[in-house]
């Protein structure tokens, strides 16, 4: 069942994804596949940031989401 807190969490996550896509001038797939294939330095920085953010989220944020929801 979908609760109000789950809905809010999903909406906030969607806003963050939209902001990140706009700020990074593209999506994760675009930078990782096309950008790196064409040796774009900006895409390399973006992919490094994406992986760093993913590792940070997986180990430091995700374990606490269950306590919030």
Coordinates of C-alpha atoms in Angstrom, one line a residue:
X1 CA 0.0 0.0 0.0
X2 CA 1.2 3.5 -0.8
X3 CA 1.3 5.8 2.2
X4 CA 1.5 9.6 2.3
X5 CA 5.1 9.5 3.4
X6 CA 6.0 7.2 0.5
X7 CA 4.4 9.5 -1.9
X8 CA 6.2 12.5 -0.5
X9 CA 9.5 10.6 -0.7
X10 CA 8.9 9.7 -4.3
X11 CA 8.0 13.3 -5.2
X12 CA 11.1 14.7 -3.5
X13 CA 13.3 12.1 -5.3
X14 CA 11.7 13.1 -8.6
X15 CA 12.5 16.7 -8.0
X16 CA 16.1 15.8 -7.2
X17 CA 16.4 13.7 -10.4
X18 CA 15.0 16.5 -12.5
X19 CA 17.3 19.1 -11.0
X20 CA 20.3 16.9 -11.4
X21 CA 19.5 16.2 -15.1
X22 CA 19.2 19.9 -15.8
X23 CA 22.3 20.8 -13.8
X24 CA 24.4 18.1 -15.4
X25 CA 23.2 18.9 -19.0
X26 CA 21.9 15.4 -19.5
X27 CA 20.9 12.1 -18.0
X28 CA 23.1 9.4 -16.5
X29 CA 22.7 7.2 -19.6
X30 CA 23.5 10.0 -22.0
X31 CA 26.7 10.9 -20.1
X32 CA 27.8 7.3 -19.5
X33 CA 27.2 5.9 -22.9
X34 CA 27.4 8.7 -25.5
X35 CA 29.5 11.2 -23.6
X36 CA 32.2 8.8 -22.6
X37 CA 32.2 7.2 -26.1
X38 CA 32.9 10.6 -27.6
X39 CA 35.6 11.4 -25.0
X40 CA 33.7 14.3 -23.4
X41 CA 35.6 15.5 -20.3
X42 CA 32.3 16.9 -18.9
X43 CA 30.8 13.5 -19.2
X44 CA 33.7 11.9 -17.4
X45 CA 33.2 14.3 -14.5
X46 CA 29.5 13.6 -14.5
X47 CA 29.9 9.8 -14.4
X48 CA 32.4 10.0 -11.6
X49 CA 29.9 12.2 -9.6
X50 CA 27.1 9.8 -10.4
X51 CA 29.0 6.8 -9.1
X52 CA 30.2 8.7 -6.1
X53 CA 26.6 9.8 -5.3
X54 CA 25.3 6.3 -5.8
X55 CA 27.9 4.8 -3.4
X56 CA 27.2 7.5 -0.9
X57 CA 23.5 6.9 -1.1
X58 CA 23.8 3.1 -0.9
X59 CA 25.9 3.1 2.2
X60 CA 24.8 6.2 4.1
X61 CA 21.3 7.1 3.2
X62 CA 19.4 4.0 2.1
X63 CA 19.7 2.2 5.4
X64 CA 17.9 5.0 7.1
X65 CA 15.0 5.4 4.7
X66 CA 13.2 2.4 6.3
X67 CA 13.2 4.3 9.6
X68 CA 11.6 7.4 8.0
X69 CA 8.9 5.7 6.0

